[in-house]
GROMACS .gro file of N, CA, C and O in nm:
model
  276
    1UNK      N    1  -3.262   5.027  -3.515
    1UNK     CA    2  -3.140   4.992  -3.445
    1UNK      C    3  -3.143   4.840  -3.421
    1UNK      O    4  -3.241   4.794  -3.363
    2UNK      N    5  -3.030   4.747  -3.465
    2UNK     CA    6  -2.998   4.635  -3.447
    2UNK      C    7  -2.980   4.592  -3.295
    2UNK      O    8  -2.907   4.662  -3.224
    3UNK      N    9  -3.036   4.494  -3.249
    3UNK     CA   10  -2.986   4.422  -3.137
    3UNK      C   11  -2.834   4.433  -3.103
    3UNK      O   12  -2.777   4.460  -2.998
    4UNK      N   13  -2.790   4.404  -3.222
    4UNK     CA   14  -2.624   4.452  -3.140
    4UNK      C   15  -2.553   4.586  -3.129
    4UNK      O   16  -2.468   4.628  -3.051
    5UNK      N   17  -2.623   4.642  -3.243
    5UNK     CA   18  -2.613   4.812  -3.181
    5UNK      C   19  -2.648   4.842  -3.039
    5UNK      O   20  -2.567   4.903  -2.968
    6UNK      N   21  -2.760   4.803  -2.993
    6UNK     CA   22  -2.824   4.841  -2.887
    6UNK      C   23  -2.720   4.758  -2.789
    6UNK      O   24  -2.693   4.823  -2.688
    7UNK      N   25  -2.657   4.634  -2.796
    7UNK     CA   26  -2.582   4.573  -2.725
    7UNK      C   27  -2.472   4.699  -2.689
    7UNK      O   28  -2.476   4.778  -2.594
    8UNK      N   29  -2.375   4.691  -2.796
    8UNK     CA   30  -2.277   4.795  -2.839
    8UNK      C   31  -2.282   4.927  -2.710
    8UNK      O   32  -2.183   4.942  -2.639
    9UNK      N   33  -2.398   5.010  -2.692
    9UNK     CA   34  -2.432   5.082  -2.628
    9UNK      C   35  -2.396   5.086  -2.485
    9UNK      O   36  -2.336   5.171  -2.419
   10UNK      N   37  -2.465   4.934  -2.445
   10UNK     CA   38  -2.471   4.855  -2.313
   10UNK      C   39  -2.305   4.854  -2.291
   10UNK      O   40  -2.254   4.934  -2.212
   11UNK      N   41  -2.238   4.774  -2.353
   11UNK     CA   42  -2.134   4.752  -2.335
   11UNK      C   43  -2.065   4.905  -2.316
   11UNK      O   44  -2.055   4.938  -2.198
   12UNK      N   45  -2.029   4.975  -2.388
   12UNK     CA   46  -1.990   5.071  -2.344
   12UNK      C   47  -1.994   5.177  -2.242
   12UNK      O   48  -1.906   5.235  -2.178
   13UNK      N   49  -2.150   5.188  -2.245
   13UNK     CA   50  -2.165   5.214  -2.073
   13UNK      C   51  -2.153   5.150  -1.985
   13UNK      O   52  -2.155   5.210  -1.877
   14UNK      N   53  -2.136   5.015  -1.981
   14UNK     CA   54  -2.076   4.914  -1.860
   14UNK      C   55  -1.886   4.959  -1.899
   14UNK      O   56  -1.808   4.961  -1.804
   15UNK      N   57  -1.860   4.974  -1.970
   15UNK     CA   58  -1.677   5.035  -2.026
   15UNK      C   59  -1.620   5.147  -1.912
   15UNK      O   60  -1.535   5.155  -1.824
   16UNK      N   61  -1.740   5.239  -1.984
   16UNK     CA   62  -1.752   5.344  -1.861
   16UNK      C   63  -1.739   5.343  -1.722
   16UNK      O   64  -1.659   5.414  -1.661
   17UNK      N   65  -1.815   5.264  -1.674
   17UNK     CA   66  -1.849   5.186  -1.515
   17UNK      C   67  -1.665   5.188  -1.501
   17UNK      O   68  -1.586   5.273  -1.459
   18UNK      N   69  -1.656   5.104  -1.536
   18UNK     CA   70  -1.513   5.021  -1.538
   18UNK      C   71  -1.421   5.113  -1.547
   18UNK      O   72  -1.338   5.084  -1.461
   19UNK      N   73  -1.378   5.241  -1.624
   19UNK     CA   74  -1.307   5.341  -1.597
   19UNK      C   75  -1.308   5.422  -1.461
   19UNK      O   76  -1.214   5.482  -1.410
   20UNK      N   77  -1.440   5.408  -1.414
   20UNK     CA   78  -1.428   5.460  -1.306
   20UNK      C   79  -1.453   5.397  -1.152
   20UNK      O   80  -1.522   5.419  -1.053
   21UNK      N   81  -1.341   5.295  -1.203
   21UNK     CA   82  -1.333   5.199  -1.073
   21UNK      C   83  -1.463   5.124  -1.036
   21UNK      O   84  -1.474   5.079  -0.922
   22UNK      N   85  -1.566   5.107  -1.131
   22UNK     CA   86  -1.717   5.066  -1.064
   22UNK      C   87  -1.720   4.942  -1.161
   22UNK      O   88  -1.669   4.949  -1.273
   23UNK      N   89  -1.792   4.808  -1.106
   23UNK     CA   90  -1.787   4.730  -1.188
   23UNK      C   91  -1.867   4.750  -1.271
   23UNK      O   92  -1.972   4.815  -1.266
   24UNK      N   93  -1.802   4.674  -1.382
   24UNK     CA   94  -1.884   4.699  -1.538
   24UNK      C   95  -2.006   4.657  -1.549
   24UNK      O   96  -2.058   4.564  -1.612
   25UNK      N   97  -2.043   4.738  -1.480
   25UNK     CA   98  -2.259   4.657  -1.540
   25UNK      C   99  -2.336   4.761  -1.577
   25UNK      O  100  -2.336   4.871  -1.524
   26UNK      N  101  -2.374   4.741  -1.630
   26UNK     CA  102  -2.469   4.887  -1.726
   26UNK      C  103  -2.645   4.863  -1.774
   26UNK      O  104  -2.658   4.775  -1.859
   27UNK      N  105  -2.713   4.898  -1.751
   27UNK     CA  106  -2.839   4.902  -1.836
   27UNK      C  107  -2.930   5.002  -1.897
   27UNK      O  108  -2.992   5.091  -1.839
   28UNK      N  109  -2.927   4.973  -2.022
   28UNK     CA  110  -3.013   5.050  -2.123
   28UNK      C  111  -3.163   4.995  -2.108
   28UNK      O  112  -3.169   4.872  -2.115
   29UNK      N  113  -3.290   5.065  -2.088
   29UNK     CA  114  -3.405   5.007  -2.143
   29UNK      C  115  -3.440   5.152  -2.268
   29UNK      O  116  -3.423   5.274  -2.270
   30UNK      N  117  -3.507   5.026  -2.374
   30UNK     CA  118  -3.503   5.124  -2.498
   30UNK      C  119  -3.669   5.068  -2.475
   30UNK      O  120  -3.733   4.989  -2.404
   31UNK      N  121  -3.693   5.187  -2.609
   31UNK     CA  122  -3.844   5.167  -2.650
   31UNK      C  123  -3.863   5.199  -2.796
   31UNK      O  124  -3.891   5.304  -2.854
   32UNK      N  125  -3.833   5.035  -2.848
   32UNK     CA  126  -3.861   5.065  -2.961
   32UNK      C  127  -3.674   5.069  -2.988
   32UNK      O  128  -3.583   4.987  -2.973
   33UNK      N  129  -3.681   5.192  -3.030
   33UNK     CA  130  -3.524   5.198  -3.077
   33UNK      C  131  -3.475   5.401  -2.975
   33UNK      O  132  -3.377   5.476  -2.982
   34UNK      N  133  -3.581   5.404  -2.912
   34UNK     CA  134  -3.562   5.495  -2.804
   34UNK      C  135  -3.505   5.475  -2.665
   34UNK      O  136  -3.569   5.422  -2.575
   35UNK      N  137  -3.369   5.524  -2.652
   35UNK     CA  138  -3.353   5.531  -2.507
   35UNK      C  139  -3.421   5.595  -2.362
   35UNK      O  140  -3.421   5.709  -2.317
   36UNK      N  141  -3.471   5.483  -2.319
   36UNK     CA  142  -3.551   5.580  -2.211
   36UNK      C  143  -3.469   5.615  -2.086
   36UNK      O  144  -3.479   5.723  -2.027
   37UNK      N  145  -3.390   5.518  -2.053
   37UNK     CA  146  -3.336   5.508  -1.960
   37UNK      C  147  -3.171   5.449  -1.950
   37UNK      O  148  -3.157   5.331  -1.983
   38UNK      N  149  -3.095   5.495  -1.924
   38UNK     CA  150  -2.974   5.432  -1.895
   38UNK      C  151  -2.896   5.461  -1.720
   38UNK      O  152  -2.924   5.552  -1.642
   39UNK      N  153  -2.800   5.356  -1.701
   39UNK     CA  154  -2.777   5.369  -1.579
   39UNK      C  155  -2.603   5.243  -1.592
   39UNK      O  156  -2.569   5.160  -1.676
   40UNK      N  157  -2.550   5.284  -1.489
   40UNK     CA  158  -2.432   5.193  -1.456
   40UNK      C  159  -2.410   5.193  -1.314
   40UNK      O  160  -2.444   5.280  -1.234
   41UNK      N  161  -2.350   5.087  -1.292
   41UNK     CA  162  -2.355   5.031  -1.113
   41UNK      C  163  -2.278   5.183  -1.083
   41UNK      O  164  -2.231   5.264  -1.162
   42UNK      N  165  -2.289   5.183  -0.935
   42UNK     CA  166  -2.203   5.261  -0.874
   42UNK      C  167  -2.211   5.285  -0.746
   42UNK      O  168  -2.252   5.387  -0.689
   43UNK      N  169  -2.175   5.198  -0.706
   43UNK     CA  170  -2.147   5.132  -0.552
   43UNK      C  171  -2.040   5.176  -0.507
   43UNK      O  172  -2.046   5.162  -0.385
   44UNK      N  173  -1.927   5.230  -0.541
   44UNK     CA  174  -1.824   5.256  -0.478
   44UNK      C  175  -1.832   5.402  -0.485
   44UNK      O  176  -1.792   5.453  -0.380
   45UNK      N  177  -1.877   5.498  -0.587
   45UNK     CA  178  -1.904   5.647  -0.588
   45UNK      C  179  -2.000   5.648  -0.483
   45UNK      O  180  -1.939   5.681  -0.382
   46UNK      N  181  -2.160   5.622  -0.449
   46UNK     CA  182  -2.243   5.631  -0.416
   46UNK      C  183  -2.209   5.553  -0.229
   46UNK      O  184  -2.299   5.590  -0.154
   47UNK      N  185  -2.114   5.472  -0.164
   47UNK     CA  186  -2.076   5.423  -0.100
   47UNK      C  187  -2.178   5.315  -0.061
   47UNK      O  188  -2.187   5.312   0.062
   48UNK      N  189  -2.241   5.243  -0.107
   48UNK     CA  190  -2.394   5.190  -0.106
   48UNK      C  191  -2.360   5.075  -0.184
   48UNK      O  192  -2.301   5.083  -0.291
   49UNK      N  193  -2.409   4.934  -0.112
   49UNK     CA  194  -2.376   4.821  -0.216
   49UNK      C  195  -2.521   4.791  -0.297
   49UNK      O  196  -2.519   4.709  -0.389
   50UNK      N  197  -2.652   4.862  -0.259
   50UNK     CA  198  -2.701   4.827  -0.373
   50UNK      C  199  -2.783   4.913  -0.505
   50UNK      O  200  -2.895   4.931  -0.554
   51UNK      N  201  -2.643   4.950  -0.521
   51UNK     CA  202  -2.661   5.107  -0.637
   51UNK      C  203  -2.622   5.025  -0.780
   51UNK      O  204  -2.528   5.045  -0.858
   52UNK      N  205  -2.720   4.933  -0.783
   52UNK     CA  206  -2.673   4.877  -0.902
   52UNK      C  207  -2.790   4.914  -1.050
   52UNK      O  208  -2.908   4.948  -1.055
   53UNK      N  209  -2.705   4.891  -1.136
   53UNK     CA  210  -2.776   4.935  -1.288
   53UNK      C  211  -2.941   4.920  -1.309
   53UNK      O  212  -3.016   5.015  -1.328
   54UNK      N  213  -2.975   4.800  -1.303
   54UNK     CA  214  -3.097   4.747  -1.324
   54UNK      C  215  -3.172   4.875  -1.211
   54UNK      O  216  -3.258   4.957  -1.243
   55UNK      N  217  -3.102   4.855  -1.064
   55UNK     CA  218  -3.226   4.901  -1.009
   55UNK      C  219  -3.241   5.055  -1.034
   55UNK      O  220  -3.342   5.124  -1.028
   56UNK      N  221  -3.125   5.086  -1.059
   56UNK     CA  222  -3.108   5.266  -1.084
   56UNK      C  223  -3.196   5.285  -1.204
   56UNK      O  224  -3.277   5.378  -1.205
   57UNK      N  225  -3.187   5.202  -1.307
   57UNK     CA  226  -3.298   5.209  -1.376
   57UNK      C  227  -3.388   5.222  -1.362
   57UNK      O  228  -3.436   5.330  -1.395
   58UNK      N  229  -3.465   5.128  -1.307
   58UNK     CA  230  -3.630   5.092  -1.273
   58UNK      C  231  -3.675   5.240  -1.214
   58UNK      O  232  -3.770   5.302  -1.260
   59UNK      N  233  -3.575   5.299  -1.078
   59UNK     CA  234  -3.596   5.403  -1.036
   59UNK      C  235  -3.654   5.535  -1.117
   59UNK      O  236  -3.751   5.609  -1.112
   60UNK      N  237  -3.541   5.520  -1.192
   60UNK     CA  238  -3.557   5.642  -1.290
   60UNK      C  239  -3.704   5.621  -1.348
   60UNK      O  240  -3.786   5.713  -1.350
   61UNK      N  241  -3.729   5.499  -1.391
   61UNK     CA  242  -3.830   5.480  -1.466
   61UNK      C  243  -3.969   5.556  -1.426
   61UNK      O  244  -4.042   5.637  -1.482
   62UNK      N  245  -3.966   5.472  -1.275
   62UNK     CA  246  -4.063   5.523  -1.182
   62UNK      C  247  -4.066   5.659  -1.168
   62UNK      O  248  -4.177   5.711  -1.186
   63UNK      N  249  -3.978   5.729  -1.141
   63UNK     CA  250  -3.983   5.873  -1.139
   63UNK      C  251  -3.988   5.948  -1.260
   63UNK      O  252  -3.982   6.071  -1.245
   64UNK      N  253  -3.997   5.906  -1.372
   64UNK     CA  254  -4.047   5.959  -1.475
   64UNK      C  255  -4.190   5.933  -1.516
   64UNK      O  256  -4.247   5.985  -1.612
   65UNK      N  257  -4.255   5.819  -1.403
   65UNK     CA  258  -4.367   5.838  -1.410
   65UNK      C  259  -4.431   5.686  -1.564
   65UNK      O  260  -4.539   5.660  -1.617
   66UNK      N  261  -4.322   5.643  -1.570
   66UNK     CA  262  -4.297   5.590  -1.683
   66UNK      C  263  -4.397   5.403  -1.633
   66UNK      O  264  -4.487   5.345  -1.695
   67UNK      N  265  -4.340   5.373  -1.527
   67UNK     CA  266  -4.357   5.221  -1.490
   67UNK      C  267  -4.372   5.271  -1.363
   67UNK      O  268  -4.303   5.324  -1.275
   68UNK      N  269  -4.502   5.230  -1.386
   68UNK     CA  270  -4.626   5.207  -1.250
   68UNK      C  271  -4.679   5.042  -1.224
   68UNK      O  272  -4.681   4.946  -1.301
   69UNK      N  273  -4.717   5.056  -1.087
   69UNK     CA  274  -4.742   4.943  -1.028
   69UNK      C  275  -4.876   4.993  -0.961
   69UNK      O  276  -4.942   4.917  -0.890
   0.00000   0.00000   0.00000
């Protein structure tokens, strides 16, 4: 998978965000050309200002046991 495929992805799940009233920010972490994780802000569903992509990520990550500290 190309860098801009993988872009492509991003963008569209930040698209998503944006349909549903949430700002468009989105993050994919891949591995390799594997999705491990995806996530989009959602601060206004969740009523919480810091329900954002990156960190919903990392979360997930952690709870999959994936990214340890």
């Amino acid at each position: 998978m190309t860098v801009n495929e993988k872009m492509s992805l991003v963008l569209a799940l930040a698209e998503k965000a944006l349909q549903n009233n949430e700002l468009p920010i989105a993050c994919i972490i891949f591995h390799n050309d594997t999705i491990i994780t995806q996530s989009c802000t959602s601060e206004i569903e969740d009523k919480r200002l810091l329900v954002h992509a990156e960190i919903k990520a990392l979360i997930e990550l952690d709870q999959k046991g994936i990214c340890t500290f």
